[in-house]
Short mmCIF file of C-alpha atoms in Angstrom, two decimals:
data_model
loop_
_atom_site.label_atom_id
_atom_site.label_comp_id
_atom_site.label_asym_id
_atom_site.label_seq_id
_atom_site.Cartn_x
_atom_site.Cartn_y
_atom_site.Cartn_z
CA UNK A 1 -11.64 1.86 -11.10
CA UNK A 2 -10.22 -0.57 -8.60
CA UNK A 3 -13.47 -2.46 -7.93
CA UNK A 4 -13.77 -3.86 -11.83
CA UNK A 5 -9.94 -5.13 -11.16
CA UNK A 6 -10.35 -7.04 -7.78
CA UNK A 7 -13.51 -8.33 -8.78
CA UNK A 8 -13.48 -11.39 -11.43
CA UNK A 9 -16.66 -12.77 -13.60
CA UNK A 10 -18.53 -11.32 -11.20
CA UNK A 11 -17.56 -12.60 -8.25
CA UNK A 12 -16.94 -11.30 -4.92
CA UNK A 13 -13.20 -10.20 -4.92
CA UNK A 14 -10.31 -10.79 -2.08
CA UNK A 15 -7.19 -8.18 -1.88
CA UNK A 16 -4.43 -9.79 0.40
CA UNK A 17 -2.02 -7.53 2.43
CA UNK A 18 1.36 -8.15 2.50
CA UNK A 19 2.75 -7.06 5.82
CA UNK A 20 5.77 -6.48 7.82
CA UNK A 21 6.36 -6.15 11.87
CA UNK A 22 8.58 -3.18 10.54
CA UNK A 23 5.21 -1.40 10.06
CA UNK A 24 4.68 -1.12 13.68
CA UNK A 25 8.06 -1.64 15.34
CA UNK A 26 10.09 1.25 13.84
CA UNK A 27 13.72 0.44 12.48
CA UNK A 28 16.62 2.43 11.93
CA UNK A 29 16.92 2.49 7.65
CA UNK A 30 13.16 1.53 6.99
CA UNK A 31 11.48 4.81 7.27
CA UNK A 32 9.83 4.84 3.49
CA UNK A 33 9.46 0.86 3.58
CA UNK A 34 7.87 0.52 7.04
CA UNK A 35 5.09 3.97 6.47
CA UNK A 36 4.22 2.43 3.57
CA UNK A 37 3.58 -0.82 5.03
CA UNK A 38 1.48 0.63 8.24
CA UNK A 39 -0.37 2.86 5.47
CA UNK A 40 -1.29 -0.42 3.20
CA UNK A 41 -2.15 -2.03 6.72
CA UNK A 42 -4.43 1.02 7.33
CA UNK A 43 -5.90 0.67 3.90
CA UNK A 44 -6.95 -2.88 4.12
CA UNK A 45 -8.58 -2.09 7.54
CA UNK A 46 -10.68 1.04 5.97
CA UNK A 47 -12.10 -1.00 2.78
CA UNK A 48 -13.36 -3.89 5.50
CA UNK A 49 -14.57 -0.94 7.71
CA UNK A 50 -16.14 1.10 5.39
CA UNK A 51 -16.97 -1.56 2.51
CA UNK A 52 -16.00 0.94 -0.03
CA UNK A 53 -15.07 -1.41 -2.58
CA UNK A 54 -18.69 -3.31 -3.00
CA UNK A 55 -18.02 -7.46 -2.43
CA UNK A 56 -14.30 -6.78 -1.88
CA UNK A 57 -12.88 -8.41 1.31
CA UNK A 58 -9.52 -7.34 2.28
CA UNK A 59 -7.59 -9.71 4.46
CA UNK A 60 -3.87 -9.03 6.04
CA UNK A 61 -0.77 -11.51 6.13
CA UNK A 62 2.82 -10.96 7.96
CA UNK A 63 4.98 -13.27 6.17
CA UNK A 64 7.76 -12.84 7.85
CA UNK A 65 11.55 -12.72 6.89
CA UNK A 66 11.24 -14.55 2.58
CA UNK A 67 14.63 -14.76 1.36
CA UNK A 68 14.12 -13.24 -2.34
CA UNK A 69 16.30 -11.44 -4.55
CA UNK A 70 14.84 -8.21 -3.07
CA UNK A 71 15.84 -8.57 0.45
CA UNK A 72 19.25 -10.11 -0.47
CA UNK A 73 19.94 -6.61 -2.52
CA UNK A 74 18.21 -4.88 0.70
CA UNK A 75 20.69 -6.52 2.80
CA UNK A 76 23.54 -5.61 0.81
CA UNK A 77 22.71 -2.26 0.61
CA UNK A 78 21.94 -2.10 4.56
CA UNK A 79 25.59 -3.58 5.44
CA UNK A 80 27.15 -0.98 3.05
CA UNK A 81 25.62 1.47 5.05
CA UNK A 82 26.45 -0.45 8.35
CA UNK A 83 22.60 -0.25 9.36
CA UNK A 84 22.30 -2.30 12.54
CA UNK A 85 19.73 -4.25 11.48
CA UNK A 86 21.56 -6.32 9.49
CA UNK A 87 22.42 -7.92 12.37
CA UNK A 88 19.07 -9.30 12.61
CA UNK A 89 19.12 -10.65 8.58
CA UNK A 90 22.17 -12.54 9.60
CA UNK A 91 20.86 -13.80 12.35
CA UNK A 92 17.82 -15.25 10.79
CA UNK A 93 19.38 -16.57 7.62
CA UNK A 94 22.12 -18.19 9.96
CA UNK A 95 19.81 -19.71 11.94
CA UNK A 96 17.12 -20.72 8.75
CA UNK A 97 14.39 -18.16 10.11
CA UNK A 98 13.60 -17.32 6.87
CA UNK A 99 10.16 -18.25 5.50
CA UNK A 100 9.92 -20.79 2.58
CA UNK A 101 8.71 -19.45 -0.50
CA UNK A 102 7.17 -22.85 -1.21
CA UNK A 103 5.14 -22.44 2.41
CA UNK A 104 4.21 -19.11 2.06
CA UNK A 105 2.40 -20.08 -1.36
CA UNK A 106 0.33 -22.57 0.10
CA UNK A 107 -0.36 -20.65 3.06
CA UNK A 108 -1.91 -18.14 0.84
CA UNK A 109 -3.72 -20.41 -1.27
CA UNK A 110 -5.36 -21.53 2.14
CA UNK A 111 -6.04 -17.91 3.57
CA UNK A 112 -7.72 -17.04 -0.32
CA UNK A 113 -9.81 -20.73 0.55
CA UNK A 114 -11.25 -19.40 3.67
CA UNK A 115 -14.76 -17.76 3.59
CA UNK A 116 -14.76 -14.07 4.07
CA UNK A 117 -15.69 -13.10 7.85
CA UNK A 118 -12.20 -15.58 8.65
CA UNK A 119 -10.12 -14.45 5.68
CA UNK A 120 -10.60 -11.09 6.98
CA UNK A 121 -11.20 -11.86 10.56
CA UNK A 122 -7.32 -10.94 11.67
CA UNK A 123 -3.70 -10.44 10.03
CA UNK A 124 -2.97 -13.59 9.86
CA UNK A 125 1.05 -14.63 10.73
CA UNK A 126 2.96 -17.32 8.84
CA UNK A 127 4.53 -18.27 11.96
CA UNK A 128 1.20 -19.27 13.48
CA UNK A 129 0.04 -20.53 10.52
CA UNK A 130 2.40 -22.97 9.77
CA UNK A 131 2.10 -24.66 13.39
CA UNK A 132 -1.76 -24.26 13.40
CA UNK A 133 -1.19 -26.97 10.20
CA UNK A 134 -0.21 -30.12 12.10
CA UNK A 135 -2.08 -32.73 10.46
CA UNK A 136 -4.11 -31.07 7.61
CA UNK A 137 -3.10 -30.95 3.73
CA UNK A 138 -0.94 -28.07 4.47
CA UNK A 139 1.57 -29.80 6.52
CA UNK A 140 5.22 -30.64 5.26
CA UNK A 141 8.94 -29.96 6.25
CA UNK A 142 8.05 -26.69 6.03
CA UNK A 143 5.32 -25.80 8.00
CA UNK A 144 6.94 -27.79 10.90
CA UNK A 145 9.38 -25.52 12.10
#
């Protein structure tokens, strides 16, 4: 059932993994979010390992901290719970550590460019990202950070 939805026209088809380090650096308050994360991780690994899903490529991406409504309502319901890792939230959207929404689109439009053996050659971080595009069409404001 999943292969006729991930693949289009006929075409190979890409899934892209949304990750999280909280999926492999355990955090007080995360316990659903952050197994379900490290499962999904484990997932994408298995259909490149056992290419169960026939001309599916899975590839991985960490983000990192993207300010949306849902992590704003996280973080409110964290600090009413006085969860220490709110700390870190304020931290990083004190500092601007957040990632740009506006960035992380076009670095997945880039990672979905890529040909399959490099699209799925590594979970692929933002942060790198972003500074590995000095120079090329990806580069603005907000991939220089």
């Amino acid at each position: 059932a999943m292969q006729g939805r991930v693949q289009g026209q006929g075409q190979p088809g890409r899934i892209l993994h949304l990750g999280t380090s909280v999926a492999h650096r355990p955090q007080h308050g995360t316990l659903t979010y952050g197994v379900t994360k490290i499962a999904f991780h484990r997932l994408y690994q298995q259909i490149n390992a056992e290419e169960g899903l026939k001309g599916v490529v899975c590839g991985s991406l960490s983000p990192g901290l993207v300010k949306t409504e849902g992590v704003m309502d996280h973080v409110d319901k964290a600090r009413a719970l006085s969860l220490p890792h709110v700390r870190y939230f304020d931290d990083a959207f004190a500092k601007d550590w957040t990632t740009p929404v506006e960035g992380l689109v076009a670095c997945v439009e880039h990672l979905l460019s890529l040909d399959r053996e490099t699209f799925a050659s590594r979970e692929w971080k933002y942060s790198e990202w972003a500074k590995e595009q000095k120079g090329s069409k990806y580069d603005s404001k907000w991939t220089n950070r």
